[in-house]
Amino acid sequence: MALTEEQQADIKAQSSQQLYTKRPISPGLEEMLYQAFPVLDHGFVRVVDYMGNDSAIVQAARVSYGTGTKKVSEDRGLIRYLMRHYHTTPFEMCEIKFHVKLPIFVARQWIRHRTASVNEYSARYSIMDREFYIPEPRVLAMQSKVNHQGRGEVLSADQSEAVLSLLRNDAQKCYDDYEKMLRNPEENGFGLARELARMNLTLNSYSQWYWKINLHNLFHFLQLRIDSHAQYEIRVYAEVMLKTVRAWVPLACEAFEDYRKGAVTFSSTMMNVIGKLLNGQSVDQADSGLSKREWTEMMQILDHYKS
Amino acid sequence: MALTEEQQADIKAQSSQQLYTKRPISPGLEEMLYQAFPVLDHGFVRVVDYMGNDSAIVQAARVSYGTGTKKVSEDRGLIRYLMRHYHTTPFEMCEIKFHVKLPIFVARQWIRHRTASVNEYSARYSIMDREFYIPEPRVLAMQSKVNHQGRGEVLSADQSEAVLSLLRNDAQKCYDDYEKMLRNPEENGFGLARELARMNLTLNSYSQWYWKINLHNLFHFLQLRIDSHAQYEIRVYAEVMLKTVRAWVPLACEAFEDYRKGAVTFSSTMMNVIGKLLNGQSVDQADSGLSKREWTEMMQILDHYKS
Amino acid sequence: MALTEEQQADIKAQSSQQLYTKRPISPGLEEMLYQAFPVLDHGFVRVVDYMGNDSAIVQAARVSYGTGTKKVSEDRGLIRYLMRHYHTTPFEMCEIKFHVKLPIFVARQWIRHRTASVNEYSARYSIMDREFYIPEPRVLAMQSKVNHQGRGEVLSADQSEAVLSLLRNDAQKCYDDYEKMLRNPEENGFGLARELARMNLTLNSYSQWYWKINLHNLFHFLQLRIDSHAQYEIRVYAEVMLKTVRAWVPLACEAFEDYRKGAVTFSSTMMNVIGKLLNGQSVDQADSGLSKREWTEMMQILDHYKS
Amino acid sequence: MALTEEQQADIKAQSSQQLYTKRPISPGLEEMLYQAFPVLDHGFVRVVDYMGNDSAIVQAARVSYGTGTKKVSEDRGLIRYLMRHYHTTPFEMCEIKFHVKLPIFVARQWIRHRTASVNEYSARYSIMDREFYIPEPRVLAMQSKVNHQGRGEVLSADQSEAVLSLLRNDAQKCYDDYEKMLRNPEENGFGLARELARMNLTLNSYSQWYWKINLHNLFHFLQLRIDSHAQYEIRVYAEVMLKTVRAWVPLACEAFEDYRKGAVTFSSTMMNVIGKLLNGQSVDQADSGLSKREWTEMMQILDHYKS
């Protein structure tokens, strides 16, 4: 992980500041604030600000439900009820801001979530750092035979070394030439505009951004990106972020992990099959109303929970 | 349903027009275009324009997946796969525009869906019509004893009549005074600014708007508003809209009805219970890990599908 | 202004709490936190949470511009530069949450701004308070003769009294009947479901909500709603909110007031006219390329700044 | 421009289809539908669908203003009024869908506009084409001395050739190795997963997407991206898109070009200076209340229109 000395000094200063506020705080997240959690070889995630906590969710829900529900539920029960029944607006009342360093091909996936605010390091204004994502051999895998967007078996040690050396050399050569294009003619370069030179960089170059999002939309992001079908290189970011969310809003995060992250959804046709199975009837694919693909997907899930 | 004569003439003219286009069309929706489907006592829903059809969804998905999947799936299978696995962006490629007439208290719920474009009749510029929603006796119900936001048993005929007469008289009295405030002093009124006078109207007054949304967001709206927990007065609008969607994109709508509208989601704790039940083990609430409320909710669902 | 005793006790408790935080704070806004600023006869605005301050805007901008601009500008200059050149994303890095009490017809205008998070008091769950907006006589004006959505001359004292008594009596009668519909049959009522009874209320009934928005979108809201063409009843809310923003982010707010709130935009045709006028040439409407309406609008603006 | 033969056949088939519709059409845009307009060396823009036309804007506005304005304005006047006074919602009632082929570094800027729907070619599923953006020598410029994000003087022929050969060779080498990583071990490759191999590509590699947006948001995109400060490589896309918009909604586009694209905004302090200048008074920077930078920016604009 490559934080500049200046950044490290900033983090140290921020982490030790103690200010008074009348705002609600999250003791768990205060502990983690500003710390850079390493991800991949040079990336990181750090929380730079937040608004609200579990109580802010409850408070917003109580505005909606007014005196009608005041006595009904204590906080945990209410938060779980909101999550289970998709009453999502109270979760929008919490907000978090991350500073993330990540490879450009990961940033391209990430930015497809449109409900966040972003300030990215601009390669039109500034010069990119010489840093590229080079995978660890253990995650270098072949194209999956069964999944168009997935990975299959891991490469052998020899193959890995060959691939890594291609990645390393190409990224370095491209960066060397990027630098040469940028250098002044007096220094044997071309003084090319930054906005042009950047196009010579490879997609594993690291960028960084501030990324701010509300808790509801963050849960949606995490649900998609922590999923086993998400690409490993974005999943590891999501996993680190989930840890910070657990510290921030422990009750909401627990409800998320129960009712969203680990949840399973069945279509009405699938529910008919489950009903018959629970009645002890036997069902097969042919008369289930499900396609072969759906049948297989469903049986894998049920077998998992039966074992 | 109160369409002005002018509106009816417009609809007739639009419905009979035949223009050439190179764009994709939806034959089913062309049949329904511009027709006003009645909802409640004076409301309506009509489709005034649309973009795309089932093929547009497929086409957008194929851009994403490129040649890698070209041969894999025919259209219906691909659309169902996209719906089942929450690949939602291709559904955003279709767009529809409705003209809706609805009571203001329904409009206030409806507008909470923020992902649509809206042009509402402005009571700052124009004078509202003398039209109020007066429920049919069969939907006049008491506050539910078990559900803070629901309805319980239906009122008796006498009670109904008493309530309806309150609703009718208050709405009319308020409208009479609204009109009086607006009338010129020479005509025994006050010439009050429209933006002020409107505050005297009751929430069952009808308004109307153009409402434009993409198919993905429309499905989300329909899922929430067709649900049995949605208020009857908005559900009836959702049901009519669903019919137009069925005519427009029959494959996508079928997938929506299977995988969303009729779908059931279980938490991981609930899945553990289902796994045990499928194994023939007995489970009770105490050792299920579920709260009493969750247990009850879950057993009601399973009993429904077992019967 | 009608805060319940319970709310007042909450505010007192929150206002006096002192917690430690490592987050950036805004000293000016901390002073105002939780206080309810009265608006109209029963409404209020209060800030219940915030994230970020002027430095957070600068910090986000520096992420984008990187080392390339580090030395260039001190904070005020950078913030003014961002505002002047519509570099809007750094302003999204600040967030604020308001608790607002407002008449329903104002809420209907307000909610058209779709870029905020909202939790509104729900009249499906809970019973509305007996509180209506009754304007002060000095703001009771006739429909403007020149502006389809504006107000003209103020009503006479007699006219005012007559209008106010209509407003007052109708709102009270509707609320009385609302309560009667809700009361149990044993108490001479009908026990009607809340979601139905609410339709009998008038549009000047007060509601309340939590409303959370980022600074960029808030500036957009304020620009539209502080404008002299905005309805008085929403403008007074915007004016109070602007005061809180001034305390929160004084540099950004100053830039907003200079470059947005007080700014004037001219079309290219208008700019040609200004160019000729600055050259000392005379121009008249006929050969200006502007319509009569545009010409008049423009000359009014120029005359204002020449005097 | 590299459309596959298959794509070209599709375009030919679509362009010649003639279907009946009851929907409003735009005769000008029908002419252009499906045609691929070349941009840069291998990119293109083509319109693949649209909804609405100038009349749809008028129709939506009339819903809002109701009978109150019916007689006031004919269409052109109303559209210009809406644009001039930022009544933006009627412009949201039109929608357009583009198919765009563009270099990845351009796509990264473009995607920052969050108000569109996107389906991008996925390099997780499919193999990228061997196509890179190699600038024409006449646009290869040095870093601007005065503008941190701009270009200065054009490179000499020798320098250009050297830079182009770096760009060409690096992109080709990276693509060769990308292909090698993807090839099966039997064919002297590694069978690497596509989602990994793609990280070796350079940022000038071409991607493509379907991009759908409403007219209001499209105007915002065009205003920012047609501006002389926008990077040349995205500006050329915006210019081609503007031509399609002119064909689609000629009245709205004319209003956009007058009141937005060519418009100038002055702060209140600047307006005071203009007022004095129009009065024949002399003003200098020191007592203008403007910073040196603002003064210079403003005088450049005024001088432009005075000449």
Tab-separated table of C-alpha atoms in Angstrom, chain A residues 1 3 11 16-17 29 53 57 60 62 110 118 120 157 204 224 234 239 241 245 252 256:
chain	number	residue	atom	x	y	z
A	1	MET	CA	0.000	0.000	0.000
A	3	LEU	CA	0.410	6.284	0.903
A	11	ILE	CA	-3.867	10.604	8.651
A	16	SER	CA	-5.578	12.093	16.893
A	17	GLN	CA	-7.856	15.123	16.723
A	29	LEU	CA	-16.490	3.921	13.493
A	53	ASN	CA	-25.750	5.867	13.345
A	57	ILE	CA	-32.370	5.183	11.331
A	60	ALA	CA	-36.260	8.757	10.905
A	62	ARG	CA	-40.371	7.146	14.002
A	110	TRP	CA	-17.625	0.466	-9.458
A	118	VAL	CA	-17.466	10.965	-6.612
A	120	GLU	CA	-11.668	11.131	-8.755
A	157	ALA	CA	3.342	-21.815	-11.185
A	204	ASN	CA	-4.397	-1.958	-14.085
A	224	LEU	CA	-23.956	-7.053	-5.514
A	234	ILE	CA	-13.869	-5.640	-6.489
A	239	GLU	CA	-15.427	-6.971	2.130
A	241	MET	CA	-16.074	-1.781	3.445
A	245	VAL	CA	-20.176	-0.638	8.142
A	252	ALA	CA	-28.478	-2.243	10.578
A	256	PHE	CA	-28.499	-6.534	6.194
